[in-house]
Coordinates of C-alpha atoms and ligand atoms in Angstrom, one line a residue:
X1 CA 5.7 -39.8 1.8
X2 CA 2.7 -37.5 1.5
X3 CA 0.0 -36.3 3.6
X4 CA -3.3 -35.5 2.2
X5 CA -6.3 -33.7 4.3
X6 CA -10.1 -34.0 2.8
X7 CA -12.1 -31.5 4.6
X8 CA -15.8 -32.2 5.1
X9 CA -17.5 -31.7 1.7
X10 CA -14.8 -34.1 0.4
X11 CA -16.3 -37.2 2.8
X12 CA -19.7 -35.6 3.2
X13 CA -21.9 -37.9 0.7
X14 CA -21.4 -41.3 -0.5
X15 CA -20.4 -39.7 -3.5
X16 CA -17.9 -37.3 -2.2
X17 CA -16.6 -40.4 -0.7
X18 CA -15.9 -42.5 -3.9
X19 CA -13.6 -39.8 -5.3
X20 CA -12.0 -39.4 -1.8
X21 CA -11.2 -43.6 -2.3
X22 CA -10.2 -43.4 -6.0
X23 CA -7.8 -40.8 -4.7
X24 CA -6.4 -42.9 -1.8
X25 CA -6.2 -46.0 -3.6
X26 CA -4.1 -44.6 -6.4
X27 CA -1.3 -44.1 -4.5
X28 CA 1.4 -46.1 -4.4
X29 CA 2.9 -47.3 -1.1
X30 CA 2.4 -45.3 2.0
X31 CA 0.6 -42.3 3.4
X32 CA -1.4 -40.3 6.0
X33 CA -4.7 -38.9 5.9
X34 CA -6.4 -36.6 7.4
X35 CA -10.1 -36.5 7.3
X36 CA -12.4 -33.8 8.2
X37 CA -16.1 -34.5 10.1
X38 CA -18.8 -35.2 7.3
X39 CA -20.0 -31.7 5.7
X40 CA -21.8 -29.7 7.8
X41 CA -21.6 -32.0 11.1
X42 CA -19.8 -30.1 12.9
X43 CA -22.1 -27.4 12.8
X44 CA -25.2 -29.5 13.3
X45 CA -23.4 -31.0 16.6
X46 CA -23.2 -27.8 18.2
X47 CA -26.6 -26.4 17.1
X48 CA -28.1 -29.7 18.6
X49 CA -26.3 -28.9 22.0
X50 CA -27.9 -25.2 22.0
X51 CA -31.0 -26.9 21.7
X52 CA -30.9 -29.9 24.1
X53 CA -29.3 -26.9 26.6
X54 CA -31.8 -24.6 26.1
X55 CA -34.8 -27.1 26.6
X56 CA -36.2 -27.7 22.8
X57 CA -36.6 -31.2 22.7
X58 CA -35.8 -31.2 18.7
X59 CA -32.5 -31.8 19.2
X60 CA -33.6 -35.7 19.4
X61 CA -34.9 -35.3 16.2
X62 CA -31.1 -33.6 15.1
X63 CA -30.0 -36.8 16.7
X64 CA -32.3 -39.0 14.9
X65 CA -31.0 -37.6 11.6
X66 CA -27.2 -37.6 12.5
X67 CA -27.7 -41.4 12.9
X68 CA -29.1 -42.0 9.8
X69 CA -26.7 -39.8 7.7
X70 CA -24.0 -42.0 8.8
X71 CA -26.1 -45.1 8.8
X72 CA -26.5 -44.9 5.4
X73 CA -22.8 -43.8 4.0
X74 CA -21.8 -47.2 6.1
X75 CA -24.3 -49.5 4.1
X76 CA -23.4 -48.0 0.7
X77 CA -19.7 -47.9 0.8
X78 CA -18.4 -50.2 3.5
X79 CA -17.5 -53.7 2.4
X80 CA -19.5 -56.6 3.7
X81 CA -16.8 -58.4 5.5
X82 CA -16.5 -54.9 7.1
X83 CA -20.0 -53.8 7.9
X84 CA -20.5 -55.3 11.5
X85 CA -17.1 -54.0 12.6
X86 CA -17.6 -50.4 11.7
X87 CA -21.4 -50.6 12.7
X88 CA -20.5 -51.7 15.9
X89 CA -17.9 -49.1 17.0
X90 CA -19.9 -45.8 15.2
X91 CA -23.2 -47.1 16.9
X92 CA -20.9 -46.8 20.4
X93 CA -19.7 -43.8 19.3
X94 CA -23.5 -42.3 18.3
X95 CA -24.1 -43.4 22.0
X96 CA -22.1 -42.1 23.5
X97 CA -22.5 -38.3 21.9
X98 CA -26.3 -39.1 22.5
X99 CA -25.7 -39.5 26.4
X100 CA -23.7 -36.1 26.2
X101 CA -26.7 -34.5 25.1
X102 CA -29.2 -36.4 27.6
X103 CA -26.5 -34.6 29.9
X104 CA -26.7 -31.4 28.9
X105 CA -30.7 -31.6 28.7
X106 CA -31.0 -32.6 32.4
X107 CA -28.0 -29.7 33.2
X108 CA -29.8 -26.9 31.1
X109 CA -26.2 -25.7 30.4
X110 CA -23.5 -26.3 27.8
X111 CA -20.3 -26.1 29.2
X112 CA -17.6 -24.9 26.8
X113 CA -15.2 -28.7 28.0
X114 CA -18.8 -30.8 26.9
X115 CA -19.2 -28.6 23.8
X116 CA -15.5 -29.8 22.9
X117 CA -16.3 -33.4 23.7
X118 CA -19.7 -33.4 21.2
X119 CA -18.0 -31.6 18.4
X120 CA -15.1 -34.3 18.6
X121 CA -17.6 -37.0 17.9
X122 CA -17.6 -36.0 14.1
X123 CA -14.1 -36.6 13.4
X124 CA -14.0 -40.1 15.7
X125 CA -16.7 -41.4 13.2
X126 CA -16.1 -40.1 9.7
X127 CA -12.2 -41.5 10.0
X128 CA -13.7 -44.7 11.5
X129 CA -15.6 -44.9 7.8
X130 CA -13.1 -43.4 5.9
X131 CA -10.4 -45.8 7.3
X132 CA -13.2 -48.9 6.1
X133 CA -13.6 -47.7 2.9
X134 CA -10.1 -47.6 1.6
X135 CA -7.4 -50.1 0.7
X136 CA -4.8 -51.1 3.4
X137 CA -6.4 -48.3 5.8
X138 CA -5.2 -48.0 9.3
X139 CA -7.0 -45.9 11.9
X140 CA -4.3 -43.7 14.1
X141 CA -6.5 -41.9 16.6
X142 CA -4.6 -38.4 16.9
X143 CA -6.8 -37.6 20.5
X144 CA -3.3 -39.5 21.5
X145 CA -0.7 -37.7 19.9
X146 CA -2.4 -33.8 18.8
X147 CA -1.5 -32.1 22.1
X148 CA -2.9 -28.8 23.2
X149 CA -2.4 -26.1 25.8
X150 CA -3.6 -22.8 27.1
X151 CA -3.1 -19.5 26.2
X152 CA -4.8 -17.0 27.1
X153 CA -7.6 -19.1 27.6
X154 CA -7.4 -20.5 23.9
X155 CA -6.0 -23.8 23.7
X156 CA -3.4 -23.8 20.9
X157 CA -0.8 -27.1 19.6
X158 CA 2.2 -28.1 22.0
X159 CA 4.2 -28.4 19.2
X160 CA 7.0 -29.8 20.6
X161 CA 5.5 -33.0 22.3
X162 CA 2.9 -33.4 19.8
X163 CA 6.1 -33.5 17.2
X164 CA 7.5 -36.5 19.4
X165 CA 4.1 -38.1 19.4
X166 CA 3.4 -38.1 15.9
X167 CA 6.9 -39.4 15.3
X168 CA 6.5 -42.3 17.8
X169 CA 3.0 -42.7 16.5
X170 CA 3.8 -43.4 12.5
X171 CA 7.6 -45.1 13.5
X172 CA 6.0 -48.5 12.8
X173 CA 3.6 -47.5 9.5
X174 CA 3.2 -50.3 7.7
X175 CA 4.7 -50.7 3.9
X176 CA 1.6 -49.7 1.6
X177 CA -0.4 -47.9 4.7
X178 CA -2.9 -45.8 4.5
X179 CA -2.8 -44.0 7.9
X180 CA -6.0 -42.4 8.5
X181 CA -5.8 -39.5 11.1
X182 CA -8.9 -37.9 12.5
X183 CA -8.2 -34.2 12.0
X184 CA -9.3 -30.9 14.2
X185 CA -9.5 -33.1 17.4
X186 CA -6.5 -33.5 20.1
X187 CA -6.0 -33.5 24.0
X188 CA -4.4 -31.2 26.8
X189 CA -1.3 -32.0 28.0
X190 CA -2.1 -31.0 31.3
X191 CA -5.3 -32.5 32.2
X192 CA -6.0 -35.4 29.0
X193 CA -9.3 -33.3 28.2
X194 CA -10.6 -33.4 24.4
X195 CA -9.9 -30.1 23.5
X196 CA -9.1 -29.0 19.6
X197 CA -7.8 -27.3 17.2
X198 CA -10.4 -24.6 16.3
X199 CA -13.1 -24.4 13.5
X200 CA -11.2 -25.7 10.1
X201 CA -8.4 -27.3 12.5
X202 CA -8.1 -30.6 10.4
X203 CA -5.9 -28.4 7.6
X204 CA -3.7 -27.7 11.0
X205 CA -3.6 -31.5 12.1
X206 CA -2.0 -32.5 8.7
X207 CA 0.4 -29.4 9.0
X208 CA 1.7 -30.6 12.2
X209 CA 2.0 -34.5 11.3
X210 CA 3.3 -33.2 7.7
X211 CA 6.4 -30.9 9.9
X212 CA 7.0 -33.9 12.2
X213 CA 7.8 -36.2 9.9
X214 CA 9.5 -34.6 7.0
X215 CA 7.0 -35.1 4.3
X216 CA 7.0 -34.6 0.6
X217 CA 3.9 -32.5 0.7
X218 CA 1.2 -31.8 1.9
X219 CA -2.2 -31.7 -0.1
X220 CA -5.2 -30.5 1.0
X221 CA -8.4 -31.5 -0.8
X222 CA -11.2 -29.4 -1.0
X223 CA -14.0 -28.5 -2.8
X224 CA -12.5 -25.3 -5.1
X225 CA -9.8 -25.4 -7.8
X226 CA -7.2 -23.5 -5.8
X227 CA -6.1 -20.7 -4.0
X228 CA -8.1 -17.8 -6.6
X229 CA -7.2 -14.3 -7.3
X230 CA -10.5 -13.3 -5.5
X231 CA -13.6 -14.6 -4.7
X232 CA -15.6 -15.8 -7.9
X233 CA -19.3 -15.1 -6.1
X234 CA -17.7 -11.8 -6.0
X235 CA -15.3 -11.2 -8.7
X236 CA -16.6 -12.6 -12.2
X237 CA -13.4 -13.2 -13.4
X238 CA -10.9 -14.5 -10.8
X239 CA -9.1 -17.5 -11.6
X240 CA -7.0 -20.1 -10.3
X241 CA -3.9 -18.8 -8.9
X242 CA -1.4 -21.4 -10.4
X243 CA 1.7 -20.7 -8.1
X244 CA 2.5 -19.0 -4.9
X245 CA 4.7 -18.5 -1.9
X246 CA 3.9 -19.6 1.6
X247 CA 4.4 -15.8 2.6
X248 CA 1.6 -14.8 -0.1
X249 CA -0.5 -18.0 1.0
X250 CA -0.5 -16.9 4.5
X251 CA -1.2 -13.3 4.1
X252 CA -3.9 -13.7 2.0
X253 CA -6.0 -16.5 4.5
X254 CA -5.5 -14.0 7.1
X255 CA -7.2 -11.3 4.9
X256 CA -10.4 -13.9 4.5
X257 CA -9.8 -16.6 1.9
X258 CA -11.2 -19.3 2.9
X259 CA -8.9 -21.6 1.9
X260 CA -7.1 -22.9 4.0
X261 CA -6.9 -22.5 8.1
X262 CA -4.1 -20.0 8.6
X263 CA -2.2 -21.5 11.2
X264 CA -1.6 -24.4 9.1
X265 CA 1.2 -22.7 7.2
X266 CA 3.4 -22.2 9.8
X267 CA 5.1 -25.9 10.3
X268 CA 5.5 -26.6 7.0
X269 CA 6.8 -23.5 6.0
X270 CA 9.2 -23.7 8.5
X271 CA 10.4 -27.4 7.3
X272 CA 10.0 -26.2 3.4
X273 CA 7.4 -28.4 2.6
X274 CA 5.3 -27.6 0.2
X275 CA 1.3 -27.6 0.3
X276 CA -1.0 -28.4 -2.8
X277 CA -4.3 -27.5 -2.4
X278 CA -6.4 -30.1 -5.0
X279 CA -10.2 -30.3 -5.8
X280 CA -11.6 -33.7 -4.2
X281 CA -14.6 -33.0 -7.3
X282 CA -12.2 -32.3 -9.8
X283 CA -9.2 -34.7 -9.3
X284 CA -7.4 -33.4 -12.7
X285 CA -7.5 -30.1 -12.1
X286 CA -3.7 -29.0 -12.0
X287 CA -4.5 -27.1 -8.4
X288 CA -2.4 -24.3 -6.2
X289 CA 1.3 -25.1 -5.4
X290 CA 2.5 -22.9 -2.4
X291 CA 6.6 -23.1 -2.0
X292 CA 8.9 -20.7 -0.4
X293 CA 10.1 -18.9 -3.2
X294 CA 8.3 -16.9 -6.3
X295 CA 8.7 -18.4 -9.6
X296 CA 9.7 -16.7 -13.1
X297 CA 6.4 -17.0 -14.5
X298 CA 4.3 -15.7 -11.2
X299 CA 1.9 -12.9 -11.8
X300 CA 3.3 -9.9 -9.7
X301 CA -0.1 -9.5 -8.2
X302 CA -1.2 -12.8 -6.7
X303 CA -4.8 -12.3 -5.1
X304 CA -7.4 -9.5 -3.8
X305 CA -9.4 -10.5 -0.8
X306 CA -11.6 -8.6 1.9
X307 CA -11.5 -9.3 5.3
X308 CA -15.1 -8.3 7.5
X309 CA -16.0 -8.0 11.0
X310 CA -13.0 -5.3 11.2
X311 CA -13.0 -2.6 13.8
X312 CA -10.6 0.3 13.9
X313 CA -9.2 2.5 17.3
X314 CA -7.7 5.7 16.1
X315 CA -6.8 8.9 18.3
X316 CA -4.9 12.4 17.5
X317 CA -1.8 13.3 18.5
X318 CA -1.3 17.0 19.7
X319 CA 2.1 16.6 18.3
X320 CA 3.5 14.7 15.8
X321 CA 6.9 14.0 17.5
X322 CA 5.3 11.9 19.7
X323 CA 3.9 9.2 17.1
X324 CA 6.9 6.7 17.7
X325 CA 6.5 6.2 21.0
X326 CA 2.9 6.5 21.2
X327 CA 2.7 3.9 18.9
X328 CA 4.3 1.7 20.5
X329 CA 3.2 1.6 23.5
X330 CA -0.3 1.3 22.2
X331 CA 0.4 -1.7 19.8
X332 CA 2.6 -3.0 23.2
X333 CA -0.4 -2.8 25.6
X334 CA -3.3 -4.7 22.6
X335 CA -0.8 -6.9 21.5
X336 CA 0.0 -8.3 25.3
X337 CA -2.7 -9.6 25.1
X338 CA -3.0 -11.6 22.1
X339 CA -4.9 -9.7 20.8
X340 CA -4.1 -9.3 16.7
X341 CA -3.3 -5.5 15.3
X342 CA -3.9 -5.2 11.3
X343 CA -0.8 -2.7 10.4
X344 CA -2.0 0.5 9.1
X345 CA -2.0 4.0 9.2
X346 CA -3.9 7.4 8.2
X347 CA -4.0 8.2 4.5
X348 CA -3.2 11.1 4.8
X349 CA -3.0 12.8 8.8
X350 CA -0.1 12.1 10.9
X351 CA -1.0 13.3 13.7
X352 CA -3.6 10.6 13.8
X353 CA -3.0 7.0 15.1
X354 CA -5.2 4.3 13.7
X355 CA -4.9 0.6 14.7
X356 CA -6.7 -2.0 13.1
X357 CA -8.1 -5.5 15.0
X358 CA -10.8 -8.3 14.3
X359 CA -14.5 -6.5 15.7
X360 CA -14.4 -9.6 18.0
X361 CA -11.8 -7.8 19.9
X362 CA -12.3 -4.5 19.8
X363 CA -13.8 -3.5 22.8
X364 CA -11.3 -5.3 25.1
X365 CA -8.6 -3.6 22.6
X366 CA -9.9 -0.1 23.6
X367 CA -10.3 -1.2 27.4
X368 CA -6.5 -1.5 27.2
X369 CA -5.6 1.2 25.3
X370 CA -7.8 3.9 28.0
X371 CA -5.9 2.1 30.4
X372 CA -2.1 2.6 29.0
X373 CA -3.0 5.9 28.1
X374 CA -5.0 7.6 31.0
X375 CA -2.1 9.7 31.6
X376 CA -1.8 11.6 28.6
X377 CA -5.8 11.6 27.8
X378 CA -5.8 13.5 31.1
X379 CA -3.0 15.2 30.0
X380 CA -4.4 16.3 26.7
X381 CA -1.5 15.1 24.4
X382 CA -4.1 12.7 23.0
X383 CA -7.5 13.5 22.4
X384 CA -10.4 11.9 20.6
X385 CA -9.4 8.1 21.6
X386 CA -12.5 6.0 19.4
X387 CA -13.6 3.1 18.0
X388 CA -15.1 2.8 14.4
X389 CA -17.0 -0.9 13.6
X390 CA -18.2 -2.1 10.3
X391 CA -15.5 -2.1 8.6
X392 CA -13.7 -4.6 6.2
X393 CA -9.7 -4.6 5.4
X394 CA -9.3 -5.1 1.6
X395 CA -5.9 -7.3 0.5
X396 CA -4.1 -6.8 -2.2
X397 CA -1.3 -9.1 -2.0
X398 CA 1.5 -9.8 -4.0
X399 CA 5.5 -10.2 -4.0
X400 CA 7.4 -6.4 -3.7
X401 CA 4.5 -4.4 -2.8
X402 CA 6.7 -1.6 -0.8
X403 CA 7.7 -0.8 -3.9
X404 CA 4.5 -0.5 -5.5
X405 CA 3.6 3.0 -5.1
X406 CA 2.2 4.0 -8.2
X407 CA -0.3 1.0 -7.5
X408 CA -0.7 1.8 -4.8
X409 CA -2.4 5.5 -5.5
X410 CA -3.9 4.1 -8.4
X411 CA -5.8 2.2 -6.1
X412 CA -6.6 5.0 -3.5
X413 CA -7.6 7.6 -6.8
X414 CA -10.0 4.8 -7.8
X415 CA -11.6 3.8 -4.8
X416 CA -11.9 7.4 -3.7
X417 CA -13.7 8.6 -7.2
X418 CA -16.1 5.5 -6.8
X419 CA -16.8 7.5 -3.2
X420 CA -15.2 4.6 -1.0
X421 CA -14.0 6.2 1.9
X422 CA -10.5 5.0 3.2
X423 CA -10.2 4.9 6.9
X424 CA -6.9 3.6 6.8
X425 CA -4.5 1.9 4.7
X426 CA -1.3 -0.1 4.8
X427 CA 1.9 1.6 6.5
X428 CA 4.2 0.2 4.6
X429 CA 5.7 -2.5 7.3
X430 CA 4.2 -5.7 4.5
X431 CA 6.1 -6.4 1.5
X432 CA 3.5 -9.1 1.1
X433 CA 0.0 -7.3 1.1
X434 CA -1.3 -3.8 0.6
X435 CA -4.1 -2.6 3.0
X436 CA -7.2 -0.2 2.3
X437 CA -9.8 0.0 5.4
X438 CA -13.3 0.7 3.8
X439 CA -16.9 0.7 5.1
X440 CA -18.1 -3.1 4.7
X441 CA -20.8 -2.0 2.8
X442 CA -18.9 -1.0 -0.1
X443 CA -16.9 -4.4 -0.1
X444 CA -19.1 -5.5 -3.0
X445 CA -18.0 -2.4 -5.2
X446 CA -14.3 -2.6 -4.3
X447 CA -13.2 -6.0 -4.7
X448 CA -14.1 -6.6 -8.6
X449 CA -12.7 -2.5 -9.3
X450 CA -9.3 -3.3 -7.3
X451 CA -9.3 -6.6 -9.2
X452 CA -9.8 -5.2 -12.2
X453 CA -7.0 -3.1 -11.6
X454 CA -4.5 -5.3 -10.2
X455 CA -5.0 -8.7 -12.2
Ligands
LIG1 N1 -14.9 -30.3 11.4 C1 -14.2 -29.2 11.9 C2 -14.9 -27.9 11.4 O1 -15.9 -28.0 10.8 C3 -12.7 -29.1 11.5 C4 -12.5 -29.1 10.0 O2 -13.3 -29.4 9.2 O3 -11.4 -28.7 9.6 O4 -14.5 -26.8 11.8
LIG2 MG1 -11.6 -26.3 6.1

């Protein structure tokens, strides 16, 4: 069995929508699918929040127009016999998002548990329409059986009881079903509060229902051909990136494409499923297969991407002996905290320590670091302890990259002639990607001379 996710420009126009069917119907006997909220929605629920918290009375008119939208994908594409049904339960569901904002207008506040109640109202509705529009479809609401719970404050999947849920959820699918799942959304285990998955979640929902129950594969449809060898606004000449592993897949949506949500990879890598990633516009298009293993004809160098908003810490050593332990207790005391370190080091000073995070983090990143290492900044064994923002972390990712020194240098010789300063750059721990710090402002410059290089 398959399970197939269509994020939101897949069912965000009636047009989107009548590939999204021809795609669905085609399939012979069962499957599960995940839909995304309509394009765009989800941003436009919480910008209309902002605004009905913060007094501007437009957000009726945001309101207005969210109605409409979905009024009108109903009348063009839902069947007759179907039209009162599925009016019926999205007009409740329109109501009752519209009373969350009345709420937040009289409370001048948004609080983050009502923020995650308005954004799950896109979801609810486009897999209500979705579910009308295709043959044999069968709504499974997943606020019942996607489980979340807290970590530091972040509510991430409770993967073992949402795996028993989705199990005991899809045990009695029907013969030629088409299961249609709202994605991104879910509940706390603790207190039954709509909670979800995070921005670009509903990749993650089909992950988690594809692990439980053994599929095939998992496609995601989308809007692009595939996973590319770098950004085509960017790089003139990327292309589709035919094959790759889920190793190479992962690495290179943690270094910013956009591709798919990075958690997702995780349960089906661990079950050996693979993942397809297929254009919803563009149904013949061959796509990207991810599997676990590299194939014969794979391209050594798989993809170049850039990732921004990175910040780096770095302090000096007064002796180099001490770089070991140092080290560790520094990554130790960020990492404690969840808080996600970028592995690199200085290009060429050993008695400097640099450690890479997102910018989002950085502050609280340093906080911990003056506080694990008062002792020896009093001391004097470390001086200089700072933090350097606007920075990006270029990928270059690939299978075997330890051993690709001479690439390696060719890369650091080129970037440094074109006067792009490397901050830092990888340390050799990835066998996966190669890392080059840079200012963010030369991002532009790099990406197409790396690729150029590489490719
Ligand atoms: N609708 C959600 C978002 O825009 C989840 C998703 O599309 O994956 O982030
Ligand atoms: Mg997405």
């Amino acid at each position: 069995m398959k399970v197939l996710k269509f994020g939101g420009t897949s069912v965000g126009t009636v047009e989107s929508l009548k590939n999204v069917k021809n795609i669905v119907d085609s399939i012979e006997g069962n499957a599960i699918v995940v839909v995304s909220a309509l394009g765009g929605l989800t941003d436009k629920l919480i910008s209309t929040a902002k605004k009905a918290a913060s007094q501007d009375e437009s957000w009726r008119n945001d309101m207005t127009a969210i109605e409409d939208r979905h009024a009108v994908i109903i009348k063009s594409l839902v069947k007759d016999e179907l039209q009162d049904e599925v009016n019926t339960t999205v007009t409740q569901l329109l109501k009752d998002l519209k009373r969350n904002y009345e709420g937040i207008w009289l409370l001048r506040a948004l609080p983050d548990q009502t923020l995650d109640v308005i954004v799950s109202y896109g979801e609810r509705m486009s897999s209500v329409i979705v579910t009308a529009i295709v043959e044999n479809g069968k709504r499974h609401d997943s606020l019942n059986f996607i489980k979340t719970e807290k970590w530091y404050g972040k509510n991430i999947a409770d993967r073992k009881l949402t795996e028993s849920l989705i199990i005991e959820e899809f045990k009695t699918q029907g013969e030629n079903e088409k299961s249609i799942v709202p994605g991104f959304i879910s509940t706390d285990t603790a207190t039954g509060e709509i909670t979800n998955l995070g921005r670009g979640g509903s990749d993650y929902t089909g992950a988690l229902i594809a692990a439980a129950l053994d599929a095939d594969i998992l496609e995601i449809w989308t809007d692009v051909d595939g996973f590319m060898t770098a950004d085509p606004r960017i790089v003139k000449d990327a292309k589709v990136i035919d094959h790759l592993t889920f190793t190479e897949s992962m690495e290179l949506c943690s270094f910013g494409a956009k591709v798919i949500y990075p958690p997702t990879i995780y349960p089906v890598f661990h079950k050996n499923i693979p993942i397809k990633i297929l254009n919803t516009f563009h149904a013949e298009a061959p796509g990207s297969l991810i599997t676990d293993n590299s194939l014969k004809e794979d391209l050594p160098v798989k993809g170049v991407t850039s990732l921004k908003d990175t910040s780096l810490i770095s302090f000096e050593l007064k002796n180099e002996n001490e770089l070991p332990v140092l080290t560790n207790r520094a990554f130790n005391a960020i990492s404690k905290d969840g808080i996600k370190i970028i592995p690199v080091s200085n290009p060429d000073n050993n008695f400097i320590i640099d450690i890479a995070v997102g910018s989002g983090e950085a502050g609280k990143a340093l906080k911990l670091l003056e506080q694990e290492l008062a002792p020896e900044i009093s001391n004097g064994t470390i001086s200089n302890l700072q933090l350097k923002n606007d920075l990006a972390a270029l990928a270059i990712v690939g299978k075997d990259m330890r051993m690709k020194q001479r690439m390696s240098e060719r890369i650091k010789h080129s970037l440094q002639r074109q006067n792009i300063e490397i901050h830092a750059m990888s340390n050799g721990s990835s066998d996966t990607t190669l890392l080059y710090i840079i200012d963010i402002d030369k991002t532009l410059e790099a990406l197409p001379l790396v690729h150029s290089l590489v490719i």
